[in-house]
């Protein structure tokens, strides 16, 4: 991608309305624009990052055996009346009337709608277990939308729903989602910590929140010190195996959100840390809470009607863009983890009036493209200082900095954005570094 053709309205000033660093950096890097309170447009850079996060999440869900569907944003109030949640949800739910005076709502979550799909099509225990997920915008009329995309009113969620014939198998489905969450956050370059959590308006008796530790996080949490240092090395997960042991590796540590914190639940030998974090995912096991009132039943092997046991599993995809930045930035800007960066390399032409610089940069850019290496090229006429500051701000993993001195000496600067270390490489060393064979 050429910067001259890329719409990235970078701001020089720190926006006044932004209270936390991820919000400041998202606005400064031209990733989002507020349309009204808690509602944002995603500009090209923001959209590319969001897509990366979506793709990692989608891939892991499919790997874990879930089926992707797409449910609408607007739902009929009727199914919410059946489940009994229409009144419970209160002012957070955006209620709408259509031209025929029918009650609709903008979905804050989809337990009812997915249960309706299930009850229409699934009649036998033989069709279980089943896990359906979708990636769709939600609306919650939050009392205090703030921190940009972190607490929005309209936000993107991945939500999955599992259906099982009995309690034991539904715990297996819960465990699969638990482990898939650990995997997908790791694949985004994030360390998420699963914590015992409250179930709120979703309901149920078992629940975990996945928390990224950050001072700016809205959740107050209590974590065992050793858990903060714990790294699970296991990379390849067999989702068909019994995952209880894997889950226990995490749940054997003490970690709880403020609402669930209970000093009786840990021994006095535990070194406890009270800190803050960002909730990027939340999973629930609620049994028959929706299947019974919505009359979604299947027949078991003896022909008896059974109401399936269910769980629901959410990832805050748009919130994650902010959370990744909270966890990966420095004083100069964003430092994207490689897994999420839209391009790995940023070519910076320090003197675009100089024929030699132009030639080297264009040759490199074409070489990258021929070798399918993801690359962003600042081919604009801006001042060198502006270009370098912009590159640090948007935080691609490596900058390849080409200026007249480097061209003369035939040595090119490669800056690792994370460590700020600059290596001077000859053209061949550069190709070697990029793994290109000439
Ligand atoms: C689980 C999936 C649910 O809604 N039903 C379907 C369950 N859970 S939840 O915890 O309420 O939300 C799941 C994740 O969505 C993100 N999230 C938000 N992101 C941005 N702005 C908001 N206002 C917002 N509310 C929730 C969180 O990451 C949460 O874990």
XYZ file of C-alpha atoms and ligand atoms in Angstrom:
468
model
C 0.000 0.000 0.000
C 1.184 3.489 -0.867
C 0.604 6.087 1.813
C -0.213 8.644 -0.898
C -3.251 6.536 -1.784
C -4.253 5.554 1.753
C -6.847 7.578 3.664
C -5.295 8.026 7.097
C -6.290 11.370 8.627
C -3.549 11.645 11.284
C -4.075 14.303 13.970
C -1.172 16.364 15.306
C -2.962 17.540 18.424
C -3.956 15.301 21.306
C -7.770 15.147 21.157
C -9.293 16.746 24.258
C -12.124 14.262 24.675
C -9.824 11.229 24.995
C -9.026 10.158 28.565
C -6.960 7.023 27.987
C -3.967 6.359 25.767
C -5.615 3.863 23.388
C -8.381 6.354 22.634
C -5.842 9.152 22.079
C -3.751 6.986 19.757
C -6.718 5.640 17.793
C -7.888 9.192 17.100
C -4.378 10.501 16.382
C -3.619 7.640 13.982
C -6.861 8.288 12.116
C -8.341 4.873 12.937
C -11.800 5.921 14.102
C -14.118 8.870 14.153
C -16.899 9.399 16.647
C -20.282 9.719 14.993
C -22.264 10.182 18.202
C -21.692 9.249 21.837
C -20.303 5.690 21.969
C -20.823 5.180 18.218
C -17.868 5.211 15.832
C -16.988 5.053 12.167
C -13.973 2.901 11.405
C -11.501 4.546 9.028
C -9.168 2.399 6.853
C -6.372 1.754 9.379
C -8.859 0.986 12.145
C -10.874 -1.253 9.852
C -7.782 -3.237 8.795
C -6.821 -3.881 12.422
C -10.384 -4.828 13.326
C -10.413 -7.299 10.416
C -7.194 -8.912 11.653
C -8.719 -9.413 15.084
C -11.948 -10.764 13.581
C -10.021 -13.256 11.441
C -7.960 -14.646 14.338
C -11.121 -15.089 16.385
C -13.134 -16.617 13.533
C -10.362 -19.107 12.715
C -10.127 -20.318 16.296
C -13.904 -20.727 16.590
C -13.979 -22.871 13.455
C -10.964 -24.831 14.691
C -12.852 -25.436 17.952
C -15.785 -26.893 15.990
C -18.236 -23.978 15.977
C -20.383 -23.160 12.907
C -20.536 -19.579 11.672
C -23.930 -18.013 11.066
C -25.062 -14.398 10.822
C -28.053 -13.191 12.772
C -29.561 -9.740 12.216
C -28.938 -6.708 14.412
C -32.687 -6.083 14.763
C -34.724 -8.620 16.700
C -38.407 -9.037 17.421
C -39.380 -8.273 21.025
C -41.592 -11.415 21.046
C -38.740 -13.862 21.695
C -37.443 -11.684 24.536
C -40.906 -11.739 26.076
C -40.813 -15.552 25.866
C -37.489 -15.791 27.686
C -38.629 -13.240 30.262
C -35.723 -10.882 29.602
C -37.605 -8.112 27.761
C -38.378 -6.198 30.945
C -35.173 -7.269 32.792
C -32.837 -5.622 30.323
C -34.014 -2.144 31.266
C -32.755 1.034 29.668
C -29.670 -0.572 28.135
C -31.856 -2.064 25.432
C -32.670 0.124 22.457
C -36.345 -0.482 21.720
C -37.749 0.379 18.306
C -41.223 0.321 16.743
C -41.715 -0.473 13.063
C -44.371 1.175 10.829
C -46.923 -1.444 11.921
C -46.327 -0.580 15.559
C -44.526 -3.874 16.206
C -41.886 -3.947 18.931
C -38.343 -4.495 17.713
C -35.024 -4.032 19.446
C -31.380 -3.637 18.447
C -29.808 -6.817 19.817
C -27.576 -6.384 22.890
C -26.882 -10.163 22.743
C -28.416 -13.161 20.961
C -29.347 -15.978 23.360
C -33.047 -15.734 22.378
C -32.543 -15.477 18.631
C -30.136 -18.403 18.459
C -32.473 -20.504 20.627
C -35.261 -19.753 18.154
C -33.076 -20.948 15.262
C -32.176 -24.037 17.261
C -35.761 -24.967 18.161
C -36.857 -24.655 14.514
C -34.241 -27.061 13.187
C -32.857 -29.306 15.887
C -35.165 -32.051 17.087
C -32.926 -34.960 18.033
C -30.091 -35.578 20.471
C -28.187 -36.958 17.468
C -27.687 -33.391 16.217
C -25.854 -32.466 19.436
C -23.484 -31.089 20.546
C -23.904 -27.954 18.484
C -22.108 -24.628 18.697
C -23.268 -21.693 16.553
C -21.381 -18.405 16.457
C -21.620 -15.109 14.662
C -19.781 -11.819 14.417
C -22.220 -8.954 14.562
C -22.694 -5.430 15.889
C -24.501 -5.084 19.172
C -26.129 -2.076 20.794
C -26.247 -1.350 24.516
C -27.363 2.056 25.619
C -24.603 2.264 28.218
C -25.085 4.831 30.976
C -21.541 6.111 30.500
C -20.032 5.303 27.128
C -16.349 6.208 27.365
C -12.772 5.411 26.455
C -13.569 5.296 22.737
C -14.248 1.786 21.468
C -13.608 0.281 24.905
C -17.051 1.071 26.234
C -19.111 1.899 23.200
C -22.842 1.830 22.714
C -22.521 0.136 19.322
C -19.750 -2.482 19.401
C -18.666 -5.594 17.542
C -18.896 -8.912 19.348
C -18.157 -12.491 18.457
C -20.813 -14.492 20.239
C -21.014 -18.274 20.288
C -23.777 -20.455 21.744
C -23.461 -24.121 22.682
C -26.250 -26.701 22.961
C -25.786 -30.053 24.700
C -27.947 -32.952 25.786
C -26.887 -32.928 29.443
C -24.895 -31.057 32.066
C -21.713 -33.127 31.703
C -21.405 -32.644 27.965
C -22.227 -28.948 28.248
C -19.278 -28.511 30.629
C -17.144 -30.076 27.893
C -18.434 -27.448 25.464
C -17.691 -24.736 28.033
C -14.146 -26.075 28.400
C -13.610 -26.056 24.636
C -14.565 -22.374 24.497
C -12.451 -21.608 27.584
C -9.333 -23.040 25.939
C -10.135 -21.562 22.519
C -10.252 -18.127 24.198
C -6.802 -18.658 25.713
C -5.584 -19.610 22.235
C -7.140 -16.750 20.322
C -5.936 -14.057 22.713
C -2.440 -15.544 22.577
C -2.597 -15.460 18.782
C -3.359 -11.738 19.037
C -0.152 -11.277 21.044
C -2.117 -10.756 24.278
C -1.937 -12.307 27.699
C -5.494 -12.761 28.924
C -6.192 -14.044 32.424
C -9.383 -16.043 33.037
C -11.145 -15.006 36.223
C -14.230 -16.103 38.090
C -16.953 -13.654 37.228
C -20.499 -12.565 37.868
C -23.160 -13.581 35.337
C -25.305 -10.396 35.323
C -28.211 -10.237 32.868
C -26.992 -13.280 30.860
C -27.491 -15.574 33.868
C -26.150 -18.964 34.895
C -24.034 -20.528 37.609
C -20.591 -20.680 36.013
C -18.745 -17.869 34.316
C -15.269 -16.586 33.502
C -14.112 -13.220 32.296
C -10.907 -12.944 30.277
C -8.966 -9.942 31.475
C -5.969 -8.071 30.057
C -4.110 -6.442 32.929
C -3.930 -2.655 32.380
C -4.020 0.332 34.753
C -6.663 1.937 32.579
C -8.965 -1.092 32.736
C -12.466 -0.615 34.080
C -12.515 -3.853 36.087
C -10.968 -4.182 39.526
C -9.487 -7.672 39.871
C -7.703 -9.885 42.383
C -5.053 -12.251 41.000
C -2.554 -14.638 42.473
C 0.919 -13.285 41.799
C 2.117 -16.601 40.292
C -0.744 -16.533 37.793
C 0.525 -13.231 36.380
C 3.865 -14.926 35.646
C 2.373 -18.191 34.367
C 2.995 -19.056 30.697
C 1.321 -22.113 29.238
C 3.599 -23.507 26.564
C 1.031 -25.759 24.902
C 0.454 -24.591 21.331
C -1.504 -27.222 19.498
C -4.801 -27.991 21.086
C -6.756 -31.096 20.202
C -10.301 -29.872 20.631
C -11.574 -33.464 20.527
C -9.637 -34.426 23.632
C -10.842 -33.947 27.212
C -9.818 -30.387 28.023
C -10.658 -30.409 31.743
C -6.974 -30.849 32.649
C -6.019 -27.888 30.465
C -8.726 -25.738 32.044
C -7.588 -26.771 35.531
C -4.106 -25.435 34.771
C -5.669 -21.985 34.788
C -8.455 -22.377 37.323
C -6.092 -23.787 39.952
C -4.795 -20.231 40.406
C -6.874 -17.733 42.306
C -8.236 -14.979 40.072
C -11.531 -13.168 40.507
C -13.244 -9.974 39.473
C -14.262 -7.629 42.284
C -17.859 -8.940 42.360
C -16.694 -12.532 42.826
C -13.738 -11.874 45.089
C -13.973 -13.920 48.286
C -11.123 -14.215 50.811
C -12.487 -17.635 51.843
C -11.654 -18.987 48.391
C -7.845 -18.904 48.696
C -5.287 -19.968 51.256
C -3.246 -17.438 53.221
C -0.115 -18.707 51.453
C -1.285 -17.103 48.235
C 0.375 -13.844 47.324
C -2.529 -11.795 46.042
C -2.309 -8.745 43.789
C -5.119 -6.244 43.479
C -4.992 -4.621 40.072
C -7.076 -3.441 37.121
C -7.882 -4.963 33.800
C -9.868 -4.849 30.573
C -12.536 -7.490 30.025
C -12.021 -8.735 26.470
C -14.111 -11.896 26.706
C -16.747 -13.454 28.901
C -18.131 -16.996 28.919
C -21.269 -18.279 30.623
C -22.796 -21.629 31.451
C -26.506 -21.262 32.167
C -28.020 -24.682 31.548
C -31.697 -24.599 30.630
C -32.350 -20.906 31.378
C -33.449 -20.198 27.783
C -34.331 -23.644 26.417
C -37.138 -24.220 28.968
C -39.088 -20.928 28.677
C -38.558 -20.858 24.909
C -39.667 -24.461 24.602
C -36.616 -25.597 22.639
C -36.460 -29.337 23.205
C -34.941 -32.376 21.495
C -35.790 -36.037 21.879
C -33.248 -38.274 23.606
C -32.352 -41.858 22.686
C -35.563 -43.093 24.344
C -37.779 -40.544 22.632
C -38.143 -38.443 25.774
C -38.156 -34.635 25.429
C -35.058 -32.945 26.851
C -34.358 -29.241 27.154
C -30.731 -28.747 26.122
C -28.046 -27.256 28.358
C -26.572 -24.095 26.954
C -23.652 -21.739 27.291
C -22.775 -18.456 25.585
C -19.353 -17.070 24.860
C -18.509 -13.484 23.924
C -15.392 -11.720 22.642
C -15.379 -7.917 22.445
C -13.799 -7.564 18.998
C -13.992 -3.767 18.697
C -12.945 -3.352 22.354
C -9.911 -5.532 21.598
C -8.505 -2.931 19.196
C -8.277 -0.523 22.154
C -7.089 -3.254 24.525
C -4.247 -4.285 22.195
C -3.087 -0.657 22.112
C -3.312 -0.300 25.910
C -0.998 -3.308 26.163
C 1.325 -2.319 23.280
C 2.400 1.314 23.015
C 5.190 3.668 24.040
C 5.574 7.447 24.257
C 5.775 7.766 20.451
C 2.738 5.730 19.503
C 1.329 2.286 18.883
C 3.520 -0.828 18.719
C 1.391 -3.423 16.902
C 2.134 -7.057 17.674
C 3.171 -8.747 14.421
C 0.065 -10.914 14.491
C -2.203 -7.897 14.150
C -0.171 -5.383 12.135
C -1.833 -4.761 8.751
C 1.650 -4.600 7.178
C 4.900 -5.823 8.674
C 7.189 -3.319 6.940
C 7.010 0.434 6.540
C 9.343 1.892 3.884
C 10.145 5.511 4.616
C 11.593 7.614 1.837
C 13.308 10.446 3.726
C 13.867 12.532 0.595
C 11.235 11.983 -2.026
C 12.783 14.700 -4.256
C 15.944 12.600 -4.615
C 16.032 10.296 -7.673
C 18.325 7.765 -6.005
C 16.141 7.512 -2.891
C 13.029 7.217 -5.051
C 14.584 4.467 -7.122
C 15.744 2.375 -4.170
C 12.393 2.763 -2.415
C 10.365 1.871 -5.511
C 12.607 -1.123 -6.229
C 12.233 -2.349 -2.670
C 8.490 -1.793 -2.713
C 8.146 -3.805 -5.930
C 10.412 -6.542 -4.611
C 8.283 -6.844 -1.459
C 5.161 -7.093 -3.540
C 6.637 -9.707 -5.880
C 7.567 -11.758 -2.818
C 4.153 -11.265 -1.201
C 5.674 -9.490 1.801
C 3.171 -7.126 3.368
C 4.450 -3.588 2.990
C 3.417 0.027 3.455
C 5.394 2.718 1.622
C 5.465 6.371 2.657
C 5.930 7.864 -0.812
C 4.581 11.304 0.140
C 6.433 14.624 -0.055
C 6.252 15.341 3.656
C 9.281 16.322 5.729
C 11.522 13.496 6.974
C 10.709 14.286 10.629
C 6.975 14.144 9.957
C 7.326 10.818 8.179
C 9.363 9.281 10.996
C 6.932 10.523 13.659
C 3.999 9.165 11.670
C 5.703 5.786 11.300
C 6.228 5.580 15.073
C 2.639 6.660 15.663
C 1.067 3.970 13.458
C 3.524 1.409 14.823
C 4.190 -1.180 12.084
C 6.773 -3.733 13.338
C 9.722 -2.719 11.088
C 10.645 0.562 9.447
C 13.017 0.572 6.485
C 14.398 4.069 6.384
C 15.998 5.232 3.138
C 17.777 8.599 2.957
C 20.563 10.183 0.860
C 23.303 9.194 3.330
C 22.252 5.537 3.346
C 22.032 5.530 -0.451
C 25.584 6.952 -0.669
C 27.017 4.446 1.848
C 24.824 1.618 0.508
C 23.660 0.931 4.057
C 19.985 1.085 4.941
C 18.426 1.618 8.349
C 16.026 -1.025 9.610
C 14.284 0.001 12.832
C 12.570 -2.490 15.067
C 9.597 -0.450 16.301
C 9.310 -2.362 19.571
C 12.925 -2.165 20.762
C 13.761 1.026 18.787
C 17.017 -0.706 17.768
C 18.243 0.445 14.353
C 20.411 -1.913 12.296
C 22.404 -0.707 9.313
C 22.135 -3.328 6.596
C 23.631 -3.656 3.136
C 21.189 -4.419 0.347
C 22.035 -8.134 0.497
C 21.774 -8.213 4.273
C 18.401 -6.534 3.943
C 17.218 -9.190 1.482
C 18.552 -11.850 3.807
C 16.675 -10.282 6.698
C 13.509 -10.317 4.630
C 14.214 -13.891 3.604
C 14.276 -13.032 -0.083
C 16.577 -15.102 -2.281
C 17.941 -13.258 -5.298
C -21.766 -13.866 25.806
C -21.981 -13.885 24.332
C -22.553 -11.595 26.561
O -23.212 -10.726 26.033
N -23.948 -13.204 25.396
C -23.405 -13.553 24.117
C -22.899 -13.065 26.373
N -21.501 -11.348 27.341
S -20.956 -9.891 27.736
O -19.956 -10.080 28.747
O -22.012 -9.036 28.103
O -20.268 -9.310 26.471
C -19.224 -10.021 25.823
C -18.027 -9.128 25.565
O -18.410 -7.996 24.789
C -17.605 -6.885 25.127
N -18.460 -5.732 25.493
C -18.273 -4.482 25.041
N -17.369 -3.962 24.192
C -17.441 -2.643 23.932
N -18.369 -1.824 24.451
C -19.306 -2.300 25.303
N -20.241 -1.472 25.802
C -19.285 -3.683 25.633
N -20.044 -4.496 26.424
C -19.520 -5.730 26.321
C -16.736 -7.293 26.296
O -15.448 -7.651 25.816
C -17.445 -8.526 26.840
O -16.553 -9.423 27.453
